Amino acid sequence: ITSPVAFEILPLKLHPFSQSTPTGLDCVGWKRRISAPVITDGALDKTALTDDVGSEEDLYEEFRSSNHRYGHPGGGGEQLAINELISDGSVVYAEALWDHVTMDDQELGFKAGDVIEVMDATNKEWWWGRILDSEGWFPASFVRLRVNQDEPMEDYPLKVEGGKEDDSRCYGMGQTTKDQMRTNVINEIISTERDYIKHLKDICEGYIKQCRKRADMFTEEQLKIIFGNIEDIYRCQKKFVKALEKKFNKDHPHLSEVGSCFLEYQTEFQIYSEYCNNHPNACMELSRLTKVNKYVYFFEACRLLQKMIDISLDGFLLTPVQKICKYPLQLAELLKYTNPQHRDFKDVEAALNAMKNVARLINERKRRLENIDKIAQWQSSIEDWEGEDVLVRSSELIYSGELAKISHPQAKSQQRMFFLFDHQLVCCKKDLLRRDILYYKSRINMDDMEILDVEDGKDKDFNISVKNAFKLHCRDTEEVHLFCAKKPEQKQRWLKAFENERRQVQLDQETGFCITEVQKKQAMLNASKQHHAGKPKAVTRPYYDFLMRQKHPTLPTTLPQQQVFMLAEPKRKPSNFWQNISRLTPFRK
């Protein structure tokens, strides 16, 4: 059962906080009850998207005033069906995805995981529900309808005398309760995959194909920014859904073995990383274009011709971001209703871990790409920089700190600031008067180095007594660099950092992570502009800004709104970048 909040209907009961616009959440769950024909190459031209017949505005008004009804029969779709169930006396349950903290006595507070009885869903954004003896309004986007509405409130399986589990209740032809629940989850996975394929097809044929016909409005570079690699995702998902359907047992869905499909495609799903990383750029480009009326009318005409539901293009483009993060939720639900003796159990368990790792990898790549701007800013603040940019070889600051560097032949000690990135160690000197200003001195290629722990005492190579020391030894040239930390714990942190650097390099090689030349050049260009402006640019969150502009319900001010978008952008570990170098304040001039 998919989220009903994406459908637009006439609200019958309005909460003071509610709005009349559709939420646009859970795009994956849209149900299509009619088939949308594919637009042929000549269809759109014939309907007057060219200047010969009329403007995009005229076409838009023509569609709006016509008697054709584009979208879904019934208007409210599943939302009306929910209210019909409630009116008939059926009990409809929803499960909380996030905490709803409220000080309003007319609102229903709950925690993630709580089960809510939905009593009224006539309004799109705010539903009326009950938990135990408490009733009130709650945001529809904070919950999802339970896949298994017949599931009792207590956990499965039931306990009987002697403490043993009883899973003997039957549904239909000898199916146990747990089998029926698994059937429901399997059906939901298959159904939402088919809907998602239809959704991707609508974007590719309804928008991209028509945009390419208008070279006067869009360049290929613009289309790449707006739509990213969604066509690659479409091709991948078509193969994936075919694999799922081969494993789907139509006669006995609970016997279906779909876990292996997720394991087979876990590597292919990494293409979502590129899409998710590009998505903020797509939002900004769309925001820029939609300030011009002809683009607004053109996009709306594309939507109407493809018979897509009333959601703006930026809402449609959010769907792949949500989809890749929804797989772990579906697999967790499937695992819950899969008996350990089931042939699919081990594969589903492994698939759940695999898809969690995919989501984790996507988030890590997104964080890394956000960091390249900061690295470029850091480099632009260093005086007398020489050689290639840091971003040519590196994309992550592993560790930084002050060390004494011992040089041959006089064994002279120099205090320097060192910044350990993946693949290289950059050495800088502090200004004698302005200690917050750094001068570039040198760098060391870490790919050629091995780390040697040095015991306290006299070092044979340099013929001096050392303490808290370690060496970097070049395997090719036999060159040796000697470093001393002030304290033993600082030395240990550096040794650990060198291990982390090698581990990061190996992980990047295994996962194929890389930064494109365009991204590197853009980051350095932005940093150069900020450097000449005389002050660093404030770090912004365009991704969240975009999400906040979506058609979401107006939520109480006491609610942490970022929780609404947990599926679209799962939580990730905070970056250590600024913690590592903030104490150095290298950006102040």
Coordinates of C-alpha atoms in Angstrom, one line a residue:
I1 CA 0.0 0.0 0.0
T2 CA 1.5 3.3 -1.1
S3 CA 1.3 6.7 0.4
P4 CA -2.0 8.5 -0.6
V5 CA -0.7 12.0 0.0
A6 CA 0.5 12.6 -3.5
F7 CA -3.0 12.9 -4.9
E8 CA -4.9 16.2 -5.1
I9 CA -8.5 16.3 -3.9
L10 CA -10.9 18.9 -2.6
P11 CA -10.3 19.1 1.2
L12 CA -13.5 18.6 3.2
K13 CA -12.0 19.3 6.6
L14 CA -9.2 21.8 7.0
H15 CA -6.8 22.0 9.9
P16 CA -5.6 25.6 10.7
F17 CA -2.1 24.7 9.5
S18 CA -3.2 23.0 6.3
Q19 CA -2.6 24.2 2.7
S20 CA -4.5 23.4 -0.5
T21 CA -1.4 22.3 -2.5
P22 CA -0.4 18.6 -2.9
T23 CA 2.5 17.5 -0.8
G24 CA 4.6 15.9 -3.6
L25 CA 6.0 13.4 -1.0
D26 CA 6.6 9.7 -1.7
C27 CA 6.5 10.1 -5.5
V28 CA 7.4 6.4 -5.8
G29 CA 4.0 5.4 -4.5
W30 CA 1.9 7.0 -7.1
K31 CA -0.7 4.6 -8.5
R32 CA -1.8 4.8 -12.1
R33 CA -5.2 3.4 -12.9
I34 CA -5.0 4.1 -16.6
S35 CA -2.3 3.6 -19.1
A36 CA -0.6 6.6 -20.5
P37 CA 0.2 6.3 -24.2
V38 CA 3.7 7.0 -25.4
I39 CA 4.0 10.3 -27.3
T40 CA 5.4 9.7 -30.8
D41 CA 8.1 11.9 -32.2
G42 CA 5.6 13.9 -34.2
A43 CA 2.9 14.2 -31.6
L44 CA 4.2 17.1 -29.7
D45 CA 5.1 19.1 -32.7
K46 CA 1.6 18.6 -34.2
T47 CA 0.0 19.8 -30.9
A48 CA 1.7 23.1 -31.3
L49 CA 4.9 23.3 -29.2
T50 CA 6.3 25.2 -32.2
D51 CA 6.0 28.9 -32.8
D52 CA 4.0 28.2 -36.0
V53 CA 0.8 27.4 -34.1
G54 CA 1.1 29.3 -30.8
S55 CA 3.1 29.9 -27.7
E56 CA 3.6 27.5 -24.8
E57 CA 1.3 29.7 -22.8
D58 CA -1.5 29.3 -25.4
L59 CA -1.0 25.5 -25.4
Y60 CA -1.1 25.5 -21.6
E61 CA -4.3 27.4 -21.5
E62 CA -5.8 25.3 -24.2
F63 CA -5.2 22.1 -22.2
R64 CA -6.5 23.7 -19.0
S65 CA -9.7 24.8 -20.7
S66 CA -10.3 21.6 -22.7
N67 CA -12.8 18.9 -21.6
H68 CA -10.0 16.3 -21.4
R69 CA -9.2 15.1 -18.0
Y70 CA -5.5 14.3 -17.6
G71 CA -4.3 12.4 -14.6
H72 CA -6.3 9.9 -12.6
P73 CA -10.0 9.1 -12.7
G74 CA -11.6 9.7 -9.4
G75 CA -9.4 12.6 -8.6
G76 CA -8.6 11.6 -5.1
G77 CA -7.6 8.0 -6.0
E78 CA -6.4 6.0 -3.1
Q79 CA -7.1 8.8 -0.6
L80 CA -10.9 8.5 -1.4
A81 CA -10.6 4.7 -1.0
I82 CA -9.1 5.1 2.4
N83 CA -12.0 7.3 3.5
E84 CA -14.5 4.8 2.0
L85 CA -12.9 2.1 4.1
I86 CA -13.1 4.3 7.2
S87 CA -16.8 5.1 6.4
D88 CA -17.6 1.4 6.0
G89 CA -16.3 0.8 9.5
S90 CA -12.9 -0.7 8.6
V91 CA -9.9 0.2 10.7
V92 CA -7.0 1.7 8.9
Y93 CA -3.6 1.8 10.5
A94 CA -0.5 3.9 9.7
E95 CA 3.0 3.6 11.0
A96 CA 5.0 6.7 12.1
L97 CA 8.2 7.2 10.2
W98 CA 9.4 10.1 12.3
D99 CA 8.7 11.7 15.7
H100 CA 6.0 14.2 15.8
V101 CA 6.7 16.6 18.7
T102 CA 3.9 19.2 19.3
M103 CA 2.7 21.6 22.0
D104 CA -0.7 22.0 20.3
D105 CA -3.4 20.1 22.2
Q106 CA -5.3 19.6 18.9
E107 CA -2.4 17.7 17.4
L108 CA -1.4 14.1 18.0
G109 CA 2.1 13.5 19.2
F110 CA 3.9 10.3 18.6
K111 CA 7.3 8.6 18.1
A112 CA 8.8 6.9 15.1
G113 CA 7.4 3.3 15.0
D114 CA 4.1 4.1 16.7
V115 CA 1.0 2.7 15.1
I116 CA -1.8 5.2 14.6
E117 CA -5.4 4.5 13.7
V118 CA -6.4 6.8 10.9
M119 CA -9.9 8.2 11.5
D120 CA -10.1 10.9 8.8
A121 CA -7.9 11.3 5.7
T122 CA -10.1 13.8 3.7
N123 CA -7.4 16.4 3.9
K124 CA -4.2 15.8 2.0
E125 CA -1.7 17.2 4.4
W126 CA -3.2 16.6 7.9
W127 CA -5.0 13.5 9.0
W128 CA -7.0 12.9 12.1
G129 CA -5.9 9.9 14.1
R130 CA -5.9 8.1 17.4
I131 CA -3.3 6.4 19.6
L132 CA -4.9 4.7 22.7
D133 CA -7.0 7.4 24.3
S134 CA -5.5 10.4 22.5
E135 CA -6.8 11.9 19.3
G136 CA -5.6 14.8 17.1
W137 CA -4.3 16.1 13.8
F138 CA -0.9 14.8 12.5
P139 CA 1.1 15.4 9.3
A140 CA 0.2 12.8 6.7
S141 CA 3.8 12.9 5.4
F142 CA 5.1 11.7 8.8
V143 CA 3.5 8.3 8.4
R144 CA 3.0 5.5 5.9
L145 CA 0.0 3.1 5.7
R146 CA 0.9 -0.3 7.0
V147 CA 1.4 -2.8 4.3
N148 CA -0.5 -5.4 6.3
Q149 CA -3.7 -3.8 7.6
D150 CA -4.8 -7.1 9.0
E151 CA -1.8 -7.4 11.2
P152 CA -2.8 -7.3 14.9
M153 CA -1.3 -4.7 17.2
E154 CA 0.8 -7.2 19.0
D155 CA 3.9 -8.6 17.5
Y156 CA 4.0 -11.8 15.4
P157 CA 4.0 -14.7 16.0
L158 CA 1.6 -15.2 18.9
K159 CA 2.8 -16.8 22.1
V160 CA 1.0 -19.8 23.4
E161 CA 1.4 -21.9 26.5
G162 CA 4.9 -23.1 27.1
G163 CA 6.4 -20.0 25.5
K164 CA 6.4 -21.5 22.0
E165 CA 5.5 -19.5 19.0
D166 CA 2.1 -20.1 17.3
D167 CA 2.1 -19.2 13.6
S168 CA -0.8 -21.6 12.8
R169 CA -3.5 -19.1 12.0
C170 CA -4.5 -19.5 8.4
Y171 CA -5.5 -17.2 5.6
G172 CA -7.0 -18.6 2.4
M173 CA -5.6 -21.8 1.0
G174 CA -3.5 -23.0 4.0
Q175 CA -1.5 -19.8 4.3
T176 CA -0.4 -18.8 7.8
T177 CA -0.8 -15.2 9.0
K178 CA 3.0 -14.6 8.4
D179 CA 2.7 -16.0 4.9
Q180 CA -0.1 -13.6 4.1
M181 CA 1.9 -10.7 5.5
R182 CA 4.8 -11.7 3.3
T183 CA 2.5 -11.9 0.3
N184 CA 1.4 -8.3 1.0
V185 CA 5.0 -7.1 1.2
I186 CA 6.0 -8.9 -2.0
N187 CA 3.0 -7.5 -3.8
E188 CA 3.9 -4.0 -2.7
I189 CA 7.5 -4.4 -3.9
I190 CA 6.4 -5.6 -7.3
S191 CA 3.6 -3.0 -7.6
T192 CA 5.8 0.0 -6.6
E193 CA 8.6 -1.2 -9.0
R194 CA 6.1 -1.2 -11.9
D195 CA 4.9 2.2 -10.9
Y196 CA 8.4 3.5 -10.7
I197 CA 9.3 2.2 -14.2
K198 CA 6.2 4.0 -15.5
H199 CA 7.3 7.2 -13.7
L200 CA 10.8 7.0 -15.1
K201 CA 9.4 6.4 -18.6
D202 CA 7.1 9.5 -18.2
I203 CA 10.1 11.7 -17.4
C204 CA 12.3 10.3 -20.2
E205 CA 9.6 10.4 -22.9
G206 CA 7.4 13.2 -21.5
Y207 CA 10.1 15.7 -20.7
I208 CA 13.6 14.8 -22.0
K209 CA 12.5 13.7 -25.5
Q210 CA 10.4 16.9 -25.9
C211 CA 13.1 19.1 -24.5
R212 CA 15.6 17.8 -27.0
K213 CA 13.3 19.0 -29.8
R214 CA 13.6 22.5 -28.5
A215 CA 17.3 23.3 -29.2
D216 CA 16.2 27.0 -29.0
M217 CA 15.3 26.5 -25.3
F218 CA 17.7 23.9 -24.0
T219 CA 21.3 23.0 -24.6
E220 CA 22.6 19.4 -24.1
E221 CA 24.6 20.7 -21.1
Q222 CA 21.4 22.1 -19.5
L223 CA 19.6 18.8 -20.0
K224 CA 22.5 16.9 -18.4
I225 CA 22.2 19.3 -15.4
I226 CA 18.4 19.0 -15.1
F227 CA 18.0 15.3 -15.6
G228 CA 21.4 13.9 -14.7
N229 CA 21.8 10.3 -15.6
I230 CA 18.1 9.4 -15.1
E231 CA 18.0 7.7 -18.5
D232 CA 20.7 5.3 -17.3
I233 CA 18.6 4.7 -14.2
Y234 CA 15.6 4.0 -16.3
R235 CA 17.5 1.3 -18.3
C236 CA 18.9 -0.2 -15.1
Q237 CA 15.5 -0.4 -13.4
K238 CA 13.8 -2.0 -16.5
K239 CA 16.3 -4.9 -16.2
F240 CA 15.8 -5.0 -12.5
V241 CA 12.0 -5.2 -12.6
K242 CA 12.3 -8.0 -15.2
A243 CA 14.5 -9.9 -12.9
L244 CA 12.0 -9.4 -10.0
E245 CA 9.1 -10.6 -12.1
K246 CA 10.9 -13.8 -13.0
K247 CA 11.3 -14.5 -9.3
F248 CA 7.6 -13.5 -8.6
N249 CA 5.4 -16.5 -7.9
K250 CA 1.9 -15.3 -9.1
D251 CA 0.1 -18.3 -7.6
H252 CA 1.8 -18.2 -4.3
P253 CA 3.5 -14.8 -3.8
H254 CA 4.8 -15.6 -0.3
L255 CA 7.0 -18.3 -1.9
S256 CA 8.7 -15.7 -4.2
E257 CA 12.5 -15.5 -3.8
V258 CA 13.3 -11.9 -4.6
G259 CA 16.4 -11.4 -2.3
S260 CA 18.8 -12.6 -5.0
C261 CA 17.6 -9.8 -7.4
F262 CA 18.7 -7.1 -5.0
L263 CA 22.1 -8.8 -4.5
E264 CA 22.6 -9.1 -8.2
Y265 CA 21.9 -5.4 -8.9
Q266 CA 23.6 -3.9 -5.8
T267 CA 26.6 -2.7 -7.9
E268 CA 24.4 -1.3 -10.7
F269 CA 22.4 0.7 -8.1
Q270 CA 25.5 2.7 -7.4
I271 CA 24.6 4.8 -10.5
Y272 CA 22.2 6.6 -8.2
S273 CA 25.2 8.2 -6.5
E274 CA 25.8 10.4 -9.6
Y275 CA 22.1 11.3 -9.8
C276 CA 21.9 12.2 -6.1
N277 CA 25.1 14.3 -6.2
N278 CA 23.8 16.2 -9.2
H279 CA 20.3 16.7 -7.8
P280 CA 21.0 20.0 -6.0
N281 CA 22.4 21.4 -9.3
A282 CA 19.2 20.3 -11.1
C283 CA 17.1 22.1 -8.5
M284 CA 19.0 25.3 -8.9
E285 CA 18.9 25.2 -12.7
L286 CA 15.1 24.5 -12.7
S287 CA 14.6 27.3 -10.2
R288 CA 16.5 29.6 -12.6
L289 CA 14.5 28.5 -15.7
T290 CA 11.1 28.6 -14.1
K291 CA 11.5 32.3 -13.4
V292 CA 10.8 32.7 -17.2
N293 CA 7.1 32.0 -18.1
K294 CA 7.8 30.2 -21.4
Y295 CA 9.6 27.4 -19.5
V296 CA 6.8 27.1 -16.9
Y297 CA 4.3 26.7 -19.7
F298 CA 6.5 24.3 -21.6
F299 CA 7.1 22.0 -18.7
E300 CA 3.3 22.1 -17.8
A301 CA 2.4 21.2 -21.4
C302 CA 4.8 18.3 -21.3
R303 CA 3.2 17.0 -18.1
L304 CA -0.3 17.3 -19.6
L305 CA 0.5 15.6 -22.8
Q306 CA 2.1 12.7 -21.0
K307 CA -1.0 12.5 -18.7
M308 CA 1.1 12.8 -15.5
I309 CA -0.4 13.8 -12.2
D310 CA -0.3 17.4 -11.0
I311 CA 3.2 17.6 -9.6
S312 CA 5.9 20.0 -10.8
L313 CA 9.0 18.7 -12.6
D314 CA 11.2 19.2 -9.6
G315 CA 8.9 17.0 -7.6
F316 CA 9.1 14.3 -10.2
L317 CA 12.9 14.5 -10.2
L318 CA 13.0 13.9 -6.5
T319 CA 11.6 10.4 -6.9
P320 CA 14.9 8.5 -7.7
V321 CA 16.5 10.1 -4.6
Q322 CA 13.6 8.7 -2.5
K323 CA 13.5 5.4 -4.3
I324 CA 17.1 4.3 -3.6
C325 CA 16.5 5.1 0.1
K326 CA 13.2 3.2 0.2
Y327 CA 14.7 -0.2 -0.6
P328 CA 16.1 -0.8 2.9
L329 CA 12.7 -0.1 4.4
Q330 CA 11.0 -2.5 2.1
L331 CA 13.6 -5.2 2.6
A332 CA 13.4 -4.8 6.4
E333 CA 9.6 -5.3 6.2
L334 CA 10.1 -8.3 4.0
L335 CA 12.7 -9.9 6.3
K336 CA 10.3 -9.3 9.3
Y337 CA 7.7 -11.7 7.6
T338 CA 10.1 -14.2 6.2
N339 CA 10.6 -17.4 8.3
P340 CA 14.2 -18.4 8.9
Q341 CA 13.4 -21.7 7.2
H342 CA 12.2 -19.9 4.0
R343 CA 14.5 -20.4 1.0
D344 CA 14.7 -16.6 0.5
F345 CA 15.6 -15.7 4.1
K346 CA 19.4 -15.6 3.8
D347 CA 19.2 -13.7 0.5
V348 CA 16.8 -11.1 1.9
E349 CA 18.9 -10.7 5.0
A350 CA 22.0 -10.2 2.8
A351 CA 20.1 -7.9 0.4
L352 CA 19.0 -5.7 3.3
N353 CA 22.6 -5.2 4.4
A354 CA 23.7 -4.7 0.7
M355 CA 21.1 -1.9 0.1
K356 CA 22.0 -0.2 3.4
N357 CA 25.6 -0.2 2.2
V358 CA 24.5 1.3 -1.2
A359 CA 22.6 4.1 0.6
R360 CA 25.6 4.6 2.9
L361 CA 28.0 4.8 -0.1
I362 CA 25.8 7.3 -1.9
N363 CA 25.7 9.5 1.2
E364 CA 29.5 9.2 1.6
R365 CA 30.1 10.2 -2.0
K366 CA 27.7 13.2 -1.6
R367 CA 29.7 14.3 1.5
R368 CA 33.0 14.0 -0.4
L369 CA 31.7 16.1 -3.2
E370 CA 30.5 18.8 -0.8
N371 CA 34.1 18.8 0.7
I372 CA 35.8 19.6 -2.6
D373 CA 34.6 23.2 -2.4
K374 CA 36.1 23.5 1.1
I375 CA 39.4 22.1 -0.1
A376 CA 39.5 24.5 -3.0
Q377 CA 38.8 27.4 -0.6
W378 CA 41.6 26.2 1.7
Q379 CA 44.1 26.1 -1.2
S380 CA 43.1 29.5 -2.3
S381 CA 44.0 30.9 1.2
I382 CA 47.5 29.4 1.1
E383 CA 50.2 31.9 0.0
D384 CA 52.9 31.1 -2.6
W385 CA 51.1 27.9 -3.8
E386 CA 53.2 25.9 -6.3
G387 CA 52.5 23.0 -8.6
E388 CA 49.2 21.3 -9.4
D389 CA 46.0 21.9 -7.4
V390 CA 45.2 19.6 -4.4
L391 CA 42.0 18.4 -6.2
V392 CA 44.0 17.0 -9.1
R393 CA 44.8 14.0 -6.9
S394 CA 42.8 14.4 -3.6
S395 CA 39.3 14.9 -2.4
E396 CA 39.5 14.3 1.4
L397 CA 41.4 15.9 4.3
I398 CA 42.3 13.0 6.5
Y399 CA 44.2 14.8 9.3
S400 CA 46.2 18.0 10.0
G401 CA 48.5 19.2 12.7
E402 CA 51.9 20.7 13.6
L403 CA 55.1 18.6 13.5
A404 CA 58.9 19.1 13.6
K405 CA 60.4 18.1 10.3
I406 CA 64.1 16.9 10.4
S407 CA 66.0 17.5 7.2
H408 CA 69.4 16.2 5.9
P409 CA 72.3 16.9 5.9
Q410 CA 72.5 19.2 8.9
A411 CA 69.6 17.4 10.7
K412 CA 67.9 20.8 11.0
S413 CA 64.6 20.9 12.8
Q414 CA 61.7 23.0 11.4
Q415 CA 58.2 23.5 12.8
R416 CA 55.7 23.1 10.0
M417 CA 52.0 22.6 9.5
F418 CA 51.1 19.4 7.7
F419 CA 47.8 18.5 5.9
L420 CA 47.3 14.9 5.1
F421 CA 45.0 14.3 2.1
D422 CA 44.3 11.1 0.3
H423 CA 47.4 10.5 -1.9
Q424 CA 49.5 13.5 -0.6
L425 CA 50.9 15.3 2.5
V426 CA 51.1 19.1 2.1
C427 CA 53.6 21.0 4.1
C428 CA 53.1 24.7 5.0
K429 CA 54.9 27.3 7.1
K430 CA 53.2 29.8 9.4
D431 CA 53.8 33.5 9.0
L432 CA 56.1 34.8 11.7
L433 CA 53.8 37.7 12.7
R434 CA 50.4 36.6 11.4
R435 CA 50.2 33.0 12.6
D436 CA 46.9 32.4 10.8
I437 CA 48.6 32.9 7.4
L438 CA 50.2 29.9 5.8
Y439 CA 52.8 29.6 3.1
Y440 CA 53.2 26.6 0.8
K441 CA 56.5 24.8 1.2
S442 CA 56.3 21.3 -0.3
R443 CA 54.3 18.1 -0.6
I444 CA 55.0 14.4 -0.4
N445 CA 53.4 11.7 -2.6
M446 CA 51.9 9.2 -0.1
D447 CA 51.5 6.5 -2.8
D448 CA 55.3 5.9 -2.8
M449 CA 55.7 6.0 1.0
E450 CA 55.8 3.5 3.8
I451 CA 55.4 4.5 7.4
L452 CA 58.1 3.6 10.0
D453 CA 57.6 3.9 13.7
V454 CA 60.7 5.2 15.4
E455 CA 61.6 4.4 19.0
D456 CA 62.7 7.1 21.3
G457 CA 66.5 7.5 21.4
K458 CA 69.3 8.1 18.9
D459 CA 68.3 7.6 15.3
K460 CA 71.0 6.0 13.1
D461 CA 70.0 7.6 9.8
F462 CA 70.1 11.2 11.1
N463 CA 72.5 10.6 14.0
I464 CA 70.4 12.6 16.5
S465 CA 68.3 11.8 19.5
V466 CA 64.6 11.8 18.8
K467 CA 61.3 11.5 20.8
N468 CA 57.8 10.7 19.5
A469 CA 59.2 10.3 16.0
F470 CA 58.2 8.5 12.9
K471 CA 59.5 8.3 9.3
L472 CA 58.2 8.3 5.8
H473 CA 60.4 6.1 3.6
C474 CA 60.2 6.3 -0.2
R475 CA 60.4 2.8 -1.7
D476 CA 61.7 4.0 -5.1
T477 CA 64.3 6.6 -4.2
E478 CA 65.1 5.4 -0.6
E479 CA 64.5 9.0 0.5
V480 CA 63.6 9.3 4.2
H481 CA 61.6 12.0 6.0
L482 CA 61.8 12.2 9.8
F483 CA 59.0 13.8 11.8
C484 CA 58.7 14.4 15.6
A485 CA 55.4 15.2 17.5
K486 CA 55.3 17.1 20.8
K487 CA 53.4 14.3 22.7
P488 CA 53.1 10.5 22.3
E489 CA 49.4 10.7 21.8
Q490 CA 49.9 13.2 18.9
K491 CA 52.3 10.7 17.3
Q492 CA 49.8 7.9 17.6
R493 CA 47.1 10.0 16.0
W494 CA 49.4 10.7 13.1
L495 CA 50.2 7.0 12.7
K496 CA 46.4 6.2 12.8
A497 CA 45.8 8.9 10.2
F498 CA 48.3 7.4 7.8
E499 CA 46.5 4.0 8.1
N500 CA 43.2 5.8 7.4
E501 CA 44.7 7.5 4.4
R502 CA 45.7 4.2 2.8
R503 CA 42.3 2.6 3.7
Q504 CA 40.5 5.5 2.0
V505 CA 42.6 5.2 -1.2
Q506 CA 41.9 1.5 -1.4
L507 CA 38.2 2.0 -0.8
D508 CA 38.0 4.6 -3.5
Q509 CA 39.7 2.2 -5.9
E510 CA 37.3 -0.6 -5.0
T511 CA 34.1 1.6 -5.3
G512 CA 35.3 3.5 -8.4
F513 CA 34.9 6.9 -6.7
C514 CA 36.3 9.8 -8.6
I515 CA 35.7 13.5 -9.1
T516 CA 35.2 14.7 -12.7
E517 CA 37.4 17.4 -14.3
V518 CA 34.3 19.7 -14.6
Q519 CA 33.7 19.4 -10.8
K520 CA 37.3 20.1 -10.0
K521 CA 37.5 23.1 -12.3
Q522 CA 34.2 24.5 -11.0
A523 CA 35.3 24.2 -7.4
M524 CA 38.6 26.0 -8.0
L525 CA 36.8 28.7 -10.0
N526 CA 34.3 29.3 -7.2
A527 CA 37.2 29.5 -4.7
S528 CA 39.1 31.9 -6.9
K529 CA 36.1 34.2 -7.1
Q530 CA 35.6 34.1 -3.3
H531 CA 39.3 34.7 -2.7
H532 CA 39.3 37.9 -4.9
A533 CA 36.1 39.0 -3.2
G534 CA 38.1 39.2 0.0
K535 CA 36.0 36.9 2.2
P536 CA 35.0 33.2 2.2
K537 CA 31.6 32.3 0.9
A538 CA 29.2 31.0 3.6
V539 CA 28.4 27.4 3.3
T540 CA 24.8 26.9 2.2
R541 CA 22.4 24.0 2.0
P542 CA 20.8 24.3 -1.4
Y543 CA 19.6 20.7 -1.2
Y544 CA 17.5 21.4 1.9
D545 CA 16.4 24.8 0.5
F546 CA 15.0 23.0 -2.5
L547 CA 13.2 20.4 -0.4
M548 CA 11.7 23.1 1.7
R549 CA 10.2 24.7 -1.4
Q550 CA 8.5 21.5 -2.4
K551 CA 4.8 21.1 -1.8
H552 CA 5.0 19.8 1.7
P553 CA 2.5 20.6 4.5
T554 CA 3.0 23.6 6.6
L555 CA 4.3 22.1 9.8
P556 CA 4.3 23.5 13.4
T557 CA 7.3 25.7 14.1
T558 CA 8.3 23.5 17.0
L559 CA 8.8 20.5 14.7
P560 CA 12.4 19.8 13.4
Q561 CA 11.4 19.9 9.7
Q562 CA 14.6 18.2 8.5
Q563 CA 13.1 14.9 9.7
V564 CA 10.6 15.1 6.9
F565 CA 13.3 14.4 4.4
M566 CA 15.0 11.5 6.1
L567 CA 14.2 9.1 3.3
A568 CA 15.3 11.6 0.6
E569 CA 18.6 12.2 2.4
P570 CA 19.5 9.7 5.2
K571 CA 21.5 10.9 8.1
R572 CA 25.3 10.7 7.7
K573 CA 28.2 11.2 9.9
P574 CA 29.3 14.8 10.2
S575 CA 32.4 15.7 8.3
N576 CA 35.6 16.1 10.2
F577 CA 36.9 18.6 7.7
W578 CA 36.3 21.8 9.6
Q579 CA 37.1 20.3 13.0
N580 CA 40.5 19.4 11.6
I581 CA 41.4 22.8 10.3
S582 CA 39.1 25.3 12.0
R583 CA 41.6 25.8 14.8
L584 CA 44.1 26.9 12.2
T585 CA 41.8 29.7 10.8
P586 CA 43.6 29.6 7.4
F587 CA 40.9 31.6 5.7
R588 CA 41.4 34.9 7.5
K589 CA 43.7 37.3 5.8

